[in-house]
């Protein structure tokens, strides 16, 4: 065959893979792709190997190990005041990306409109398109990335099938407030629109604020699926295990797709996570842990010429550089990697139209010594404040 019609003609290799490869090539400190440079708890690793050695090595249930689903239900119902049922409302997934993809597969038909708020995590748009959905983009811009819900409402049409939201938000670090959910609630009231809420950074909300989950809004929950990732919560991004939560009516449809996509998820890891979740302290201290890193990284940045944009959550920090250079952010990110030895993500990668506000994203899920070293290198960057 000489040529093939691509279903995703605009898609190349994800920016996270590209920048991590460039970081390796140039021996740069990798603050680009979002993952910790420190290991997970050895107790968790011991539990996985315990269950592996004990012979928990065959297919677990399609919807996930029962004890794990029960632990998840207990955790979210305590945190968000929800009444999630572990039998009907939770499915264990092979990472949030797979959960999002199957949810879209279950609910998007060709010609359906799906509203995406950009900047957005890079898997959303291609996942919509692969199922024949039409992405409708609501664009937020630097430095405040505010959503004007009145303007947002104008994008809703009789063809709107799904709205995708993400809080805490990658890459901006913005977090939904109660008023945001309430505004969305009145926009979708009386419609058949579904919501897909990406809450993988649920535990990373700073400055004494609480994560506002869609699970805490019963009117919204009845039309929603919410997705989570143990990769983010337990510093195990390489394990690709997460969960998706939604009411029975929607979860039934989700499971129809999930069972023919992966069927189920790595068995010993599920048993290990079920035990590990018994101890709430394993995730309750996360916000403080990462807030300290955010603040430490900001101290380092204070001596560099960038203008940071406040991060309310996630493990990402945005910074503006437009006063230093007129280069587009993709070029500038490469320059920081090659010339100054710190790899970052250009925020244009999170926009369909590659909007360039001259902002780059740093991941601060790193040890203090690495953040300090990165700070020293970033101080060398030319330009003035
Ligand atoms: N959603 C967002 C907003 C993310 O930043 C990420 C990256 N971890 C994911 C989903 C994917 O999570 P996972 O690795 O569990 O697939
Ligand atoms: N979520 C991570 C980030 O935003 C990367 C995930 C990936 O590499 N696909 O950096």
mmCIF file of C-alpha atoms and ligand atoms in Angstrom:
data_model
loop_
_atom_site.group_PDB
_atom_site.id
_atom_site.type_symbol
_atom_site.label_atom_id
_atom_site.label_comp_id
_atom_site.label_asym_id
_atom_site.label_seq_id
_atom_site.Cartn_x
_atom_site.Cartn_y
_atom_site.Cartn_z
ATOM 1 C CA UNK A 1 0.000 0.000 0.000
ATOM 2 C CA UNK A 2 1.304 3.447 -0.901
ATOM 3 C CA UNK A 3 -0.845 5.717 1.200
ATOM 4 C CA UNK A 4 -3.532 5.539 3.796
ATOM 5 C CA UNK A 5 -6.212 8.002 4.825
ATOM 6 C CA UNK A 6 -5.373 8.914 8.395
ATOM 7 C CA UNK A 7 -8.182 9.224 10.924
ATOM 8 C CA UNK A 8 -5.927 11.628 12.822
ATOM 9 C CA UNK A 9 -4.024 13.561 10.149
ATOM 10 C CA UNK A 10 -2.974 16.364 12.524
ATOM 11 C CA UNK A 11 -1.552 14.067 15.179
ATOM 12 C CA UNK A 12 2.172 13.482 15.583
ATOM 13 C CA UNK A 13 4.066 12.123 18.592
ATOM 14 C CA UNK A 14 2.858 13.563 21.909
ATOM 15 C CA UNK A 15 4.779 16.584 23.171
ATOM 16 C CA UNK A 16 5.579 14.730 26.419
ATOM 17 C CA UNK A 17 7.479 12.022 24.530
ATOM 18 C CA UNK A 18 9.169 14.593 22.288
ATOM 19 C CA UNK A 19 10.411 16.789 25.145
ATOM 20 C CA UNK A 20 11.519 13.885 27.344
ATOM 21 C CA UNK A 21 13.526 12.511 24.413
ATOM 22 C CA UNK A 22 15.097 15.930 23.836
ATOM 23 C CA UNK A 23 15.934 16.164 27.538
ATOM 24 C CA UNK A 24 17.711 12.791 27.375
ATOM 25 C CA UNK A 25 19.541 13.731 24.202
ATOM 26 C CA UNK A 26 20.924 16.909 25.779
ATOM 27 C CA UNK A 27 21.355 15.608 29.322
ATOM 28 C CA UNK A 28 18.900 18.295 30.486
ATOM 29 C CA UNK A 29 17.010 18.314 33.778
ATOM 30 C CA UNK A 30 13.611 17.036 32.721
ATOM 31 C CA UNK A 31 10.872 19.307 34.061
ATOM 32 C CA UNK A 32 8.766 18.614 30.961
ATOM 33 C CA UNK A 33 6.737 15.376 31.084
ATOM 34 C CA UNK A 34 4.737 15.129 34.316
ATOM 35 C CA UNK A 35 6.180 12.395 36.511
ATOM 36 C CA UNK A 36 8.051 12.306 39.828
ATOM 37 C CA UNK A 37 11.811 11.708 39.825
ATOM 38 C CA UNK A 38 11.444 9.934 43.191
ATOM 39 C CA UNK A 39 10.181 6.438 43.903
ATOM 40 C CA UNK A 40 6.860 5.336 45.354
ATOM 41 C CA UNK A 41 6.515 3.964 48.889
ATOM 42 C CA UNK A 42 8.398 0.676 49.333
ATOM 43 C CA UNK A 43 5.403 -0.687 51.275
ATOM 44 C CA UNK A 44 3.352 -0.399 48.097
ATOM 45 C CA UNK A 45 6.027 -2.158 46.045
ATOM 46 C CA UNK A 46 6.253 -4.910 48.678
ATOM 47 C CA UNK A 47 2.479 -5.398 48.485
ATOM 48 C CA UNK A 48 2.563 -5.799 44.692
ATOM 49 C CA UNK A 49 5.349 -8.365 44.887
ATOM 50 C CA UNK A 50 3.588 -10.120 47.798
ATOM 51 C CA UNK A 51 0.439 -10.617 45.705
ATOM 52 C CA UNK A 52 2.442 -11.620 42.660
ATOM 53 C CA UNK A 53 4.337 -14.257 44.645
ATOM 54 C CA UNK A 54 1.138 -15.437 46.288
ATOM 55 C CA UNK A 55 -0.243 -16.293 42.841
ATOM 56 C CA UNK A 56 -2.686 -13.470 42.120
ATOM 57 C CA UNK A 57 -1.619 -13.617 38.512
ATOM 58 C CA UNK A 58 -4.715 -14.514 36.486
ATOM 59 C CA UNK A 59 -7.532 -12.327 35.190
ATOM 60 C CA UNK A 60 -9.154 -10.316 37.938
ATOM 61 C CA UNK A 61 -12.850 -9.347 37.501
ATOM 62 C CA UNK A 62 -13.584 -7.237 34.418
ATOM 63 C CA UNK A 63 -14.767 -4.269 36.488
ATOM 64 C CA UNK A 64 -11.851 -4.482 38.940
ATOM 65 C CA UNK A 65 -11.004 -6.294 42.177
ATOM 66 C CA UNK A 66 -13.924 -6.000 44.599
ATOM 67 C CA UNK A 67 -11.864 -4.966 47.612
ATOM 68 C CA UNK A 68 -10.261 -2.194 45.591
ATOM 69 C CA UNK A 69 -13.619 -0.892 44.369
ATOM 70 C CA UNK A 70 -14.892 -0.919 47.964
ATOM 71 C CA UNK A 71 -11.873 1.025 49.177
ATOM 72 C CA UNK A 72 -12.313 3.561 46.373
ATOM 73 C CA UNK A 73 -16.009 3.990 47.227
ATOM 74 C CA UNK A 74 -15.170 4.542 50.901
ATOM 75 C CA UNK A 75 -12.498 7.071 50.017
ATOM 76 C CA UNK A 76 -14.554 9.177 47.602
ATOM 77 C CA UNK A 77 -17.793 9.013 49.588
ATOM 78 C CA UNK A 78 -15.935 10.247 52.668
ATOM 79 C CA UNK A 79 -14.199 13.032 50.767
ATOM 80 C CA UNK A 80 -17.033 14.246 48.541
ATOM 81 C CA UNK A 81 -20.212 13.257 50.391
ATOM 82 C CA UNK A 82 -21.255 11.100 47.432
ATOM 83 C CA UNK A 83 -23.104 7.776 47.521
ATOM 84 C CA UNK A 84 -21.038 5.898 44.951
ATOM 85 C CA UNK A 85 -21.804 2.163 44.870
ATOM 86 C CA UNK A 86 -18.701 -0.037 44.477
ATOM 87 C CA UNK A 87 -20.612 -2.684 42.531
ATOM 88 C CA UNK A 88 -22.346 -0.541 39.928
ATOM 89 C CA UNK A 89 -20.597 2.841 39.819
ATOM 90 C CA UNK A 90 -16.837 2.111 39.726
ATOM 91 C CA UNK A 91 -14.573 0.457 37.154
ATOM 92 C CA UNK A 92 -10.824 0.056 37.551
ATOM 93 C CA UNK A 93 -9.055 1.257 34.400
ATOM 94 C CA UNK A 94 -5.569 1.013 32.894
ATOM 95 C CA UNK A 95 -4.787 4.653 33.671
ATOM 96 C CA UNK A 96 -6.948 7.737 33.252
ATOM 97 C CA UNK A 97 -6.107 7.986 29.538
ATOM 98 C CA UNK A 98 -7.695 4.602 28.886
ATOM 99 C CA UNK A 99 -10.695 5.518 31.036
ATOM 100 C CA UNK A 100 -11.207 8.759 29.114
ATOM 101 C CA UNK A 101 -10.819 6.993 25.773
ATOM 102 C CA UNK A 102 -13.349 4.254 26.589
ATOM 103 C CA UNK A 103 -15.801 6.791 27.986
ATOM 104 C CA UNK A 104 -15.632 8.667 24.707
ATOM 105 C CA UNK A 105 -15.971 5.406 22.786
ATOM 106 C CA UNK A 106 -19.074 4.563 24.784
ATOM 107 C CA UNK A 107 -20.860 7.868 24.311
ATOM 108 C CA UNK A 108 -19.629 9.685 21.194
ATOM 109 C CA UNK A 109 -21.208 8.873 17.834
ATOM 110 C CA UNK A 110 -20.138 10.380 14.500
ATOM 111 C CA UNK A 111 -21.310 13.985 14.240
ATOM 112 C CA UNK A 112 -21.728 14.513 17.997
ATOM 113 C CA UNK A 113 -20.274 17.738 19.299
ATOM 114 C CA UNK A 114 -17.933 17.603 22.271
ATOM 115 C CA UNK A 115 -16.911 20.782 24.061
ATOM 116 C CA UNK A 116 -13.282 20.917 25.172
ATOM 117 C CA UNK A 117 -11.827 23.727 27.265
ATOM 118 C CA UNK A 118 -8.364 24.645 26.000
ATOM 119 C CA UNK A 119 -5.553 24.579 26.954
ATOM 120 C CA UNK A 120 -6.366 20.876 27.356
ATOM 121 C CA UNK A 121 -4.566 17.627 28.007
ATOM 122 C CA UNK A 122 -3.389 16.398 24.644
ATOM 123 C CA UNK A 123 -5.330 13.122 24.492
ATOM 124 C CA UNK A 124 -8.789 14.730 24.578
ATOM 125 C CA UNK A 125 -9.134 16.013 21.038
ATOM 126 C CA UNK A 126 -7.772 12.947 19.196
ATOM 127 C CA UNK A 127 -9.918 10.678 21.376
ATOM 128 C CA UNK A 128 -13.017 12.652 20.375
ATOM 129 C CA UNK A 129 -12.036 12.603 16.711
ATOM 130 C CA UNK A 130 -11.248 8.919 16.499
ATOM 131 C CA UNK A 131 -14.894 8.193 17.349
ATOM 132 C CA UNK A 132 -16.162 10.687 14.787
ATOM 133 C CA UNK A 133 -16.979 13.421 17.314
ATOM 134 C CA UNK A 134 -16.583 17.084 16.466
ATOM 135 C CA UNK A 135 -14.459 19.019 18.966
ATOM 136 C CA UNK A 136 -15.899 22.424 19.843
ATOM 137 C CA UNK A 137 -13.215 24.476 21.517
ATOM 138 C CA UNK A 138 -13.660 27.012 24.315
ATOM 139 C CA UNK A 139 -10.355 28.847 24.512
ATOM 140 C CA UNK A 140 -8.891 30.293 27.731
ATOM 141 C CA UNK A 141 -5.800 32.436 27.628
ATOM 142 C CA UNK A 142 -2.866 33.520 29.771
ATOM 143 C CA UNK A 143 -2.388 34.725 32.369
ATOM 144 C CA UNK A 144 -5.673 34.084 34.194
ATOM 145 C CA UNK A 145 -7.201 31.296 32.057
ATOM 146 C CA UNK A 146 -10.649 32.305 33.273
ATOM 147 C CA UNK A 147 -13.763 30.567 32.011
ATOM 148 C CA UNK A 148 -16.597 32.958 31.232
ATOM 149 C CA UNK A 149 -19.545 30.595 31.616
ATOM 150 C CA UNK A 150 -21.897 32.874 29.747
ATOM 151 C CA UNK A 151 -19.663 32.762 26.658
ATOM 152 C CA UNK A 152 -19.096 29.062 27.209
ATOM 153 C CA UNK A 153 -22.872 28.488 27.143
ATOM 154 C CA UNK A 154 -23.021 29.912 23.617
ATOM 155 C CA UNK A 155 -21.109 26.842 22.386
ATOM 156 C CA UNK A 156 -23.866 24.494 23.481
ATOM 157 C CA UNK A 157 -26.066 23.307 20.612
ATOM 158 C CA UNK A 158 -28.639 20.557 20.041
ATOM 159 C CA UNK A 159 -25.715 18.433 18.803
ATOM 160 C CA UNK A 160 -23.706 18.763 22.041
ATOM 161 C CA UNK A 161 -23.245 15.259 23.433
ATOM 162 C CA UNK A 162 -20.453 15.712 25.938
ATOM 163 C CA UNK A 163 -18.512 18.384 27.820
ATOM 164 C CA UNK A 164 -14.991 17.586 28.975
ATOM 165 C CA UNK A 165 -13.679 19.311 32.086
ATOM 166 C CA UNK A 166 -10.453 18.990 34.051
ATOM 167 C CA UNK A 167 -9.876 20.139 37.616
ATOM 168 C CA UNK A 168 -7.235 20.621 39.029
ATOM 169 C CA UNK A 169 -6.207 21.622 35.564
ATOM 170 C CA UNK A 170 -3.218 20.513 33.524
ATOM 171 C CA UNK A 171 -1.356 22.673 32.479
ATOM 172 C CA UNK A 172 -2.694 25.850 34.173
ATOM 173 C CA UNK A 173 -3.021 24.568 37.741
ATOM 174 C CA UNK A 174 -6.449 26.210 37.984
ATOM 175 C CA UNK A 175 -9.102 24.554 40.150
ATOM 176 C CA UNK A 176 -12.881 24.642 39.768
ATOM 177 C CA UNK A 177 -14.691 26.494 42.527
ATOM 178 C CA UNK A 178 -18.206 25.642 43.634
ATOM 179 C CA UNK A 179 -19.491 28.500 41.474
ATOM 180 C CA UNK A 180 -17.952 26.928 38.355
ATOM 181 C CA UNK A 181 -19.838 23.677 38.875
ATOM 182 C CA UNK A 182 -23.035 25.594 39.659
ATOM 183 C CA UNK A 183 -22.699 27.629 36.459
ATOM 184 C CA UNK A 184 -22.185 24.448 34.459
ATOM 185 C CA UNK A 185 -25.111 22.851 36.247
ATOM 186 C CA UNK A 186 -27.500 25.546 35.104
ATOM 187 C CA UNK A 187 -26.158 25.391 31.544
ATOM 188 C CA UNK A 188 -26.818 21.666 31.175
ATOM 189 C CA UNK A 189 -30.076 21.519 33.155
ATOM 190 C CA UNK A 190 -32.875 20.143 31.011
ATOM 191 C CA UNK A 191 -30.517 18.835 28.308
ATOM 192 C CA UNK A 192 -29.194 15.339 27.533
ATOM 193 C CA UNK A 193 -25.579 16.527 27.681
ATOM 194 C CA UNK A 194 -23.082 14.263 29.455
ATOM 195 C CA UNK A 195 -20.018 15.403 31.390
ATOM 196 C CA UNK A 196 -16.607 13.792 31.577
ATOM 197 C CA UNK A 197 -14.588 15.135 34.486
ATOM 198 C CA UNK A 198 -10.844 14.513 34.578
ATOM 199 C CA UNK A 199 -9.835 14.711 38.235
ATOM 200 C CA UNK A 200 -6.487 12.909 38.176
ATOM 201 C CA UNK A 201 -4.923 15.621 40.371
ATOM 202 C CA UNK A 202 -7.723 15.470 42.974
ATOM 203 C CA UNK A 203 -5.250 15.334 45.874
ATOM 204 C CA UNK A 204 -3.069 18.170 44.639
ATOM 205 C CA UNK A 205 -5.023 21.271 45.665
ATOM 206 C CA UNK A 206 -3.033 23.896 47.552
ATOM 207 C CA UNK A 207 -3.386 26.831 49.940
ATOM 208 C CA UNK A 208 -5.960 25.213 52.254
ATOM 209 C CA UNK A 209 -8.512 24.876 49.448
ATOM 210 C CA UNK A 210 -10.456 21.628 48.949
ATOM 211 C CA UNK A 211 -10.833 19.771 45.672
ATOM 212 C CA UNK A 212 -14.344 20.366 44.318
ATOM 213 C CA UNK A 213 -15.267 17.068 42.689
ATOM 214 C CA UNK A 214 -18.173 16.574 40.343
ATOM 215 C CA UNK A 215 -19.098 13.703 42.691
ATOM 216 C CA UNK A 216 -20.139 16.323 45.234
ATOM 217 C CA UNK A 217 -22.848 17.745 42.930
ATOM 218 C CA UNK A 218 -25.700 15.199 42.663
ATOM 219 C CA UNK A 219 -27.454 17.042 39.823
ATOM 220 C CA UNK A 220 -24.297 16.899 37.747
ATOM 221 C CA UNK A 221 -23.244 13.438 38.876
ATOM 222 C CA UNK A 222 -26.296 11.760 37.372
ATOM 223 C CA UNK A 223 -25.003 12.733 33.899
ATOM 224 C CA UNK A 224 -21.260 12.331 34.551
ATOM 225 C CA UNK A 225 -18.246 10.114 34.563
ATOM 226 C CA UNK A 226 -15.201 11.151 36.602
ATOM 227 C CA UNK A 227 -11.749 9.722 36.042
ATOM 228 C CA UNK A 228 -8.813 9.308 38.462
ATOM 229 C CA UNK A 229 -5.244 7.999 38.358
ATOM 230 C CA UNK A 230 -3.232 6.103 40.969
ATOM 231 C CA UNK A 231 -0.192 7.148 38.932
ATOM 232 C CA UNK A 232 -0.601 10.714 40.194
ATOM 233 C CA UNK A 233 -1.694 9.828 43.706
ATOM 234 C CA UNK A 234 0.961 7.248 44.600
ATOM 235 C CA UNK A 235 3.906 8.355 42.425
ATOM 236 C CA UNK A 236 3.466 5.372 40.094
ATOM 237 C CA UNK A 237 2.830 6.896 36.662
ATOM 238 C CA UNK A 238 4.447 3.834 35.055
ATOM 239 C CA UNK A 239 1.871 1.429 36.459
ATOM 240 C CA UNK A 240 -1.062 2.884 34.514
ATOM 241 C CA UNK A 241 -3.849 2.094 36.946
ATOM 242 C CA UNK A 242 -6.785 4.352 37.755
ATOM 243 C CA UNK A 243 -10.548 4.277 38.115
ATOM 244 C CA UNK A 244 -13.646 5.795 36.644
ATOM 245 C CA UNK A 245 -16.819 6.613 38.546
ATOM 246 C CA UNK A 246 -20.326 7.249 37.264
ATOM 247 C CA UNK A 247 -23.967 6.344 37.835
ATOM 248 C CA UNK A 248 -25.087 2.815 36.917
ATOM 249 C CA UNK A 249 -26.872 3.854 33.721
ATOM 250 C CA UNK A 250 -23.685 5.332 32.258
ATOM 251 C CA UNK A 251 -21.287 2.838 33.833
ATOM 252 C CA UNK A 252 -23.123 -0.048 32.177
ATOM 253 C CA UNK A 253 -22.385 1.472 28.768
ATOM 254 C CA UNK A 254 -18.821 2.312 29.747
ATOM 255 C CA UNK A 255 -18.165 -1.300 30.745
ATOM 256 C CA UNK A 256 -19.415 -2.583 27.383
ATOM 257 C CA UNK A 257 -16.532 -0.746 25.712
ATOM 258 C CA UNK A 258 -13.953 -1.281 28.462
ATOM 259 C CA UNK A 259 -14.390 -5.075 28.387
ATOM 260 C CA UNK A 260 -13.399 -5.220 24.724
ATOM 261 C CA UNK A 261 -10.654 -2.669 25.056
ATOM 262 C CA UNK A 262 -8.487 -3.992 27.909
ATOM 263 C CA UNK A 263 -11.042 -6.266 29.634
ATOM 264 C CA UNK A 264 -9.260 -5.844 32.976
ATOM 265 C CA UNK A 265 -6.208 -4.366 34.704
ATOM 266 C CA UNK A 266 -2.973 -5.796 36.201
ATOM 267 C CA UNK A 267 -4.034 -8.111 39.001
ATOM 268 C CA UNK A 268 -1.388 -7.968 41.792
ATOM 269 C CA UNK A 269 -1.320 -4.170 41.557
ATOM 270 C CA UNK A 270 -5.065 -3.985 42.186
ATOM 271 C CA UNK A 271 -4.821 -6.184 45.289
ATOM 272 C CA UNK A 272 -1.871 -4.152 46.535
ATOM 273 C CA UNK A 273 -3.668 -0.840 46.022
ATOM 274 C CA UNK A 274 -6.725 -2.185 47.859
ATOM 275 C CA UNK A 275 -4.600 -2.843 50.963
ATOM 276 C CA UNK A 276 -2.638 0.364 50.636
ATOM 277 C CA UNK A 277 -5.801 2.494 50.475
ATOM 278 C CA UNK A 278 -6.861 1.228 53.920
ATOM 279 C CA UNK A 279 -4.536 3.853 55.388
ATOM 280 C CA UNK A 280 -5.872 7.333 54.552
ATOM 281 C CA UNK A 281 -2.553 8.908 55.540
ATOM 282 C CA UNK A 282 -1.137 7.437 52.331
ATOM 283 C CA UNK A 283 -2.890 10.153 50.333
ATOM 284 C CA UNK A 284 -4.054 12.766 52.824
ATOM 285 C CA UNK A 285 -0.666 14.460 53.122
ATOM 286 C CA UNK A 286 -0.147 14.818 49.375
ATOM 287 C CA UNK A 287 -1.349 18.401 49.033
ATOM 288 C CA UNK A 288 1.160 19.612 51.642
ATOM 289 C CA UNK A 289 3.900 17.494 50.165
ATOM 290 C CA UNK A 290 3.485 19.022 46.713
ATOM 291 C CA UNK A 291 2.689 22.525 47.961
ATOM 292 C CA UNK A 292 6.093 22.534 49.622
ATOM 293 C CA UNK A 293 7.648 21.577 46.304
ATOM 294 C CA UNK A 294 5.698 24.262 44.458
ATOM 295 C CA UNK A 295 6.850 26.892 46.962
ATOM 296 C CA UNK A 296 10.440 25.696 46.870
ATOM 297 C CA UNK A 297 10.430 25.782 43.076
ATOM 298 C CA UNK A 298 8.957 29.307 43.129
ATOM 299 C CA UNK A 299 11.800 30.377 45.443
ATOM 300 C CA UNK A 300 14.222 29.053 42.862
ATOM 301 C CA UNK A 301 12.381 30.809 40.051
ATOM 302 C CA UNK A 302 12.434 34.093 41.974
ATOM 303 C CA UNK A 303 16.072 34.490 40.931
ATOM 304 C CA UNK A 304 15.317 33.722 37.271
ATOM 305 C CA UNK A 305 13.784 36.200 34.838
ATOM 306 C CA UNK A 306 10.413 34.433 34.253
ATOM 307 C CA UNK A 307 6.990 35.609 35.397
ATOM 308 C CA UNK A 308 5.243 32.713 37.156
ATOM 309 C CA UNK A 309 1.462 32.308 36.888
ATOM 310 C CA UNK A 310 -0.072 31.194 40.223
ATOM 311 C CA UNK A 311 -0.637 27.423 40.439
ATOM 312 C CA UNK A 312 -3.585 26.426 42.652
ATOM 313 C CA UNK A 313 -3.151 22.683 42.109
ATOM 314 C CA UNK A 314 -1.502 19.838 40.091
ATOM 315 C CA UNK A 315 2.271 19.477 40.000
ATOM 316 C CA UNK A 316 2.748 22.023 37.266
ATOM 317 C CA UNK A 317 3.919 25.627 37.310
ATOM 318 C CA UNK A 318 3.425 27.915 34.328
ATOM 319 C CA UNK A 319 5.676 30.883 33.598
ATOM 320 C CA UNK A 320 5.617 33.666 31.014
ATOM 321 C CA UNK A 321 8.742 34.596 29.082
ATOM 322 C CA UNK A 322 7.365 37.056 26.474
ATOM 323 C CA UNK A 323 9.426 39.910 27.948
ATOM 324 C CA UNK A 324 12.600 37.854 27.363
ATOM 325 C CA UNK A 325 12.136 36.567 23.847
ATOM 326 C CA UNK A 326 9.835 36.764 20.872
ATOM 327 C CA UNK A 327 10.535 33.157 19.887
ATOM 328 C CA UNK A 328 7.445 30.956 19.775
ATOM 329 C CA UNK A 329 7.041 28.733 22.807
ATOM 330 C CA UNK A 330 7.984 25.506 20.980
ATOM 331 C CA UNK A 331 11.300 27.053 19.912
ATOM 332 C CA UNK A 332 11.814 28.595 23.311
ATOM 333 C CA UNK A 333 11.189 25.256 25.085
ATOM 334 C CA UNK A 334 13.796 23.642 22.850
ATOM 335 C CA UNK A 335 16.228 26.469 23.580
ATOM 336 C CA UNK A 336 15.766 26.085 27.343
ATOM 337 C CA UNK A 337 16.461 22.378 26.938
ATOM 338 C CA UNK A 338 19.491 22.621 24.651
ATOM 339 C CA UNK A 339 21.156 25.795 25.822
ATOM 340 C CA UNK A 340 20.233 26.014 29.494
ATOM 341 C CA UNK A 341 19.731 22.311 30.284
ATOM 342 C CA UNK A 342 16.145 22.466 31.594
ATOM 343 C CA UNK A 343 13.392 20.768 29.578
ATOM 344 C CA UNK A 344 9.881 22.245 29.733
ATOM 345 C CA UNK A 345 6.591 21.901 27.841
ATOM 346 C CA UNK A 346 5.413 24.698 25.506
ATOM 347 C CA UNK A 347 1.784 25.474 26.403
ATOM 348 C CA UNK A 348 0.819 25.858 22.719
ATOM 349 C CA UNK A 349 0.859 22.037 22.656
ATOM 350 C CA UNK A 350 -2.383 22.136 24.681
ATOM 351 C CA UNK A 351 -4.223 24.196 22.039
ATOM 352 C CA UNK A 352 -5.694 22.895 18.764
ATOM 353 C CA UNK A 353 -4.662 26.122 17.024
ATOM 354 C CA UNK A 354 -1.225 26.142 18.730
ATOM 355 C CA UNK A 355 -2.074 29.455 20.402
ATOM 356 C CA UNK A 356 1.189 30.954 21.626
ATOM 357 C CA UNK A 357 0.900 33.135 24.753
ATOM 358 C CA UNK A 358 4.629 32.702 25.378
ATOM 359 C CA UNK A 359 4.133 30.435 28.352
ATOM 360 C CA UNK A 360 6.028 27.277 29.317
ATOM 361 C CA UNK A 361 5.147 24.577 31.837
ATOM 362 C CA UNK A 362 7.504 23.239 34.497
ATOM 363 C CA UNK A 363 6.797 20.018 36.410
ATOM 364 C CA UNK A 364 7.843 20.393 40.066
ATOM 365 C CA UNK A 365 7.231 16.751 41.119
ATOM 366 C CA UNK A 366 10.955 16.493 41.707
ATOM 367 C CA UNK A 367 13.379 16.189 44.606
ATOM 368 C CA UNK A 368 14.559 19.459 46.161
ATOM 369 C CA UNK A 369 18.107 19.011 44.949
ATOM 370 C CA UNK A 370 16.927 18.662 41.349
ATOM 371 C CA UNK A 371 14.645 21.701 41.660
ATOM 372 C CA UNK A 372 17.564 23.651 43.122
ATOM 373 C CA UNK A 373 19.836 22.605 40.272
ATOM 374 C CA UNK A 374 17.137 23.564 37.756
ATOM 375 C CA UNK A 375 16.784 26.946 39.487
ATOM 376 C CA UNK A 376 20.516 27.549 39.180
ATOM 377 C CA UNK A 377 20.404 26.829 35.467
ATOM 378 C CA UNK A 378 17.313 28.971 34.914
ATOM 379 C CA UNK A 379 19.065 31.934 36.555
ATOM 380 C CA UNK A 380 21.469 31.890 33.639
ATOM 381 C CA UNK A 381 18.653 32.624 31.215
ATOM 382 C CA UNK A 382 19.137 35.984 29.534
ATOM 383 C CA UNK A 383 16.729 38.920 29.602
ATOM 384 C CA UNK A 384 15.316 41.132 32.309
ATOM 385 C CA UNK A 385 12.221 40.926 34.441
HETATM 386 N N1 LIG B 1 -5.465 13.600 32.519
HETATM 387 C C1 LIG B 1 -4.585 14.562 32.815
HETATM 388 C C2 LIG B 1 -5.086 15.949 33.006
HETATM 389 C C3 LIG B 1 -3.241 14.276 32.932
HETATM 390 O O1 LIG B 1 -2.369 15.228 33.213
HETATM 391 C C4 LIG B 1 -2.809 12.964 32.733
HETATM 392 C C5 LIG B 1 -1.349 12.660 32.760
HETATM 393 N N2 LIG B 1 -1.019 11.890 33.754
HETATM 394 C C6 LIG B 1 -3.755 11.976 32.457
HETATM 395 C C7 LIG B 1 -5.071 12.332 32.340
HETATM 396 C C8 LIG B 1 -3.389 10.549 32.229
HETATM 397 O O2 LIG B 1 -3.259 9.804 33.379
HETATM 398 P P1 LIG B 1 -2.782 8.273 33.305
HETATM 399 O O3 LIG B 1 -1.306 8.276 33.292
HETATM 400 O O4 LIG B 1 -3.365 7.631 34.519
HETATM 401 O O5 LIG B 1 -3.337 7.716 32.033
HETATM 402 N N1 LIG B 2 0.191 13.826 32.090
HETATM 403 C C1 LIG B 2 1.576 13.985 31.888
HETATM 404 C C2 LIG B 2 1.896 15.444 31.602
HETATM 405 O O1 LIG B 2 1.021 16.257 31.434
HETATM 406 C C3 LIG B 2 2.168 13.168 30.772
HETATM 407 C C4 LIG B 2 1.448 11.963 30.332
HETATM 408 C C5 LIG B 2 2.097 11.399 29.085
HETATM 409 O O2 LIG B 2 3.302 11.437 28.934
HETATM 410 N N2 LIG B 2 1.300 10.933 28.196
HETATM 411 O O3 LIG B 2 3.040 15.758 31.532
#
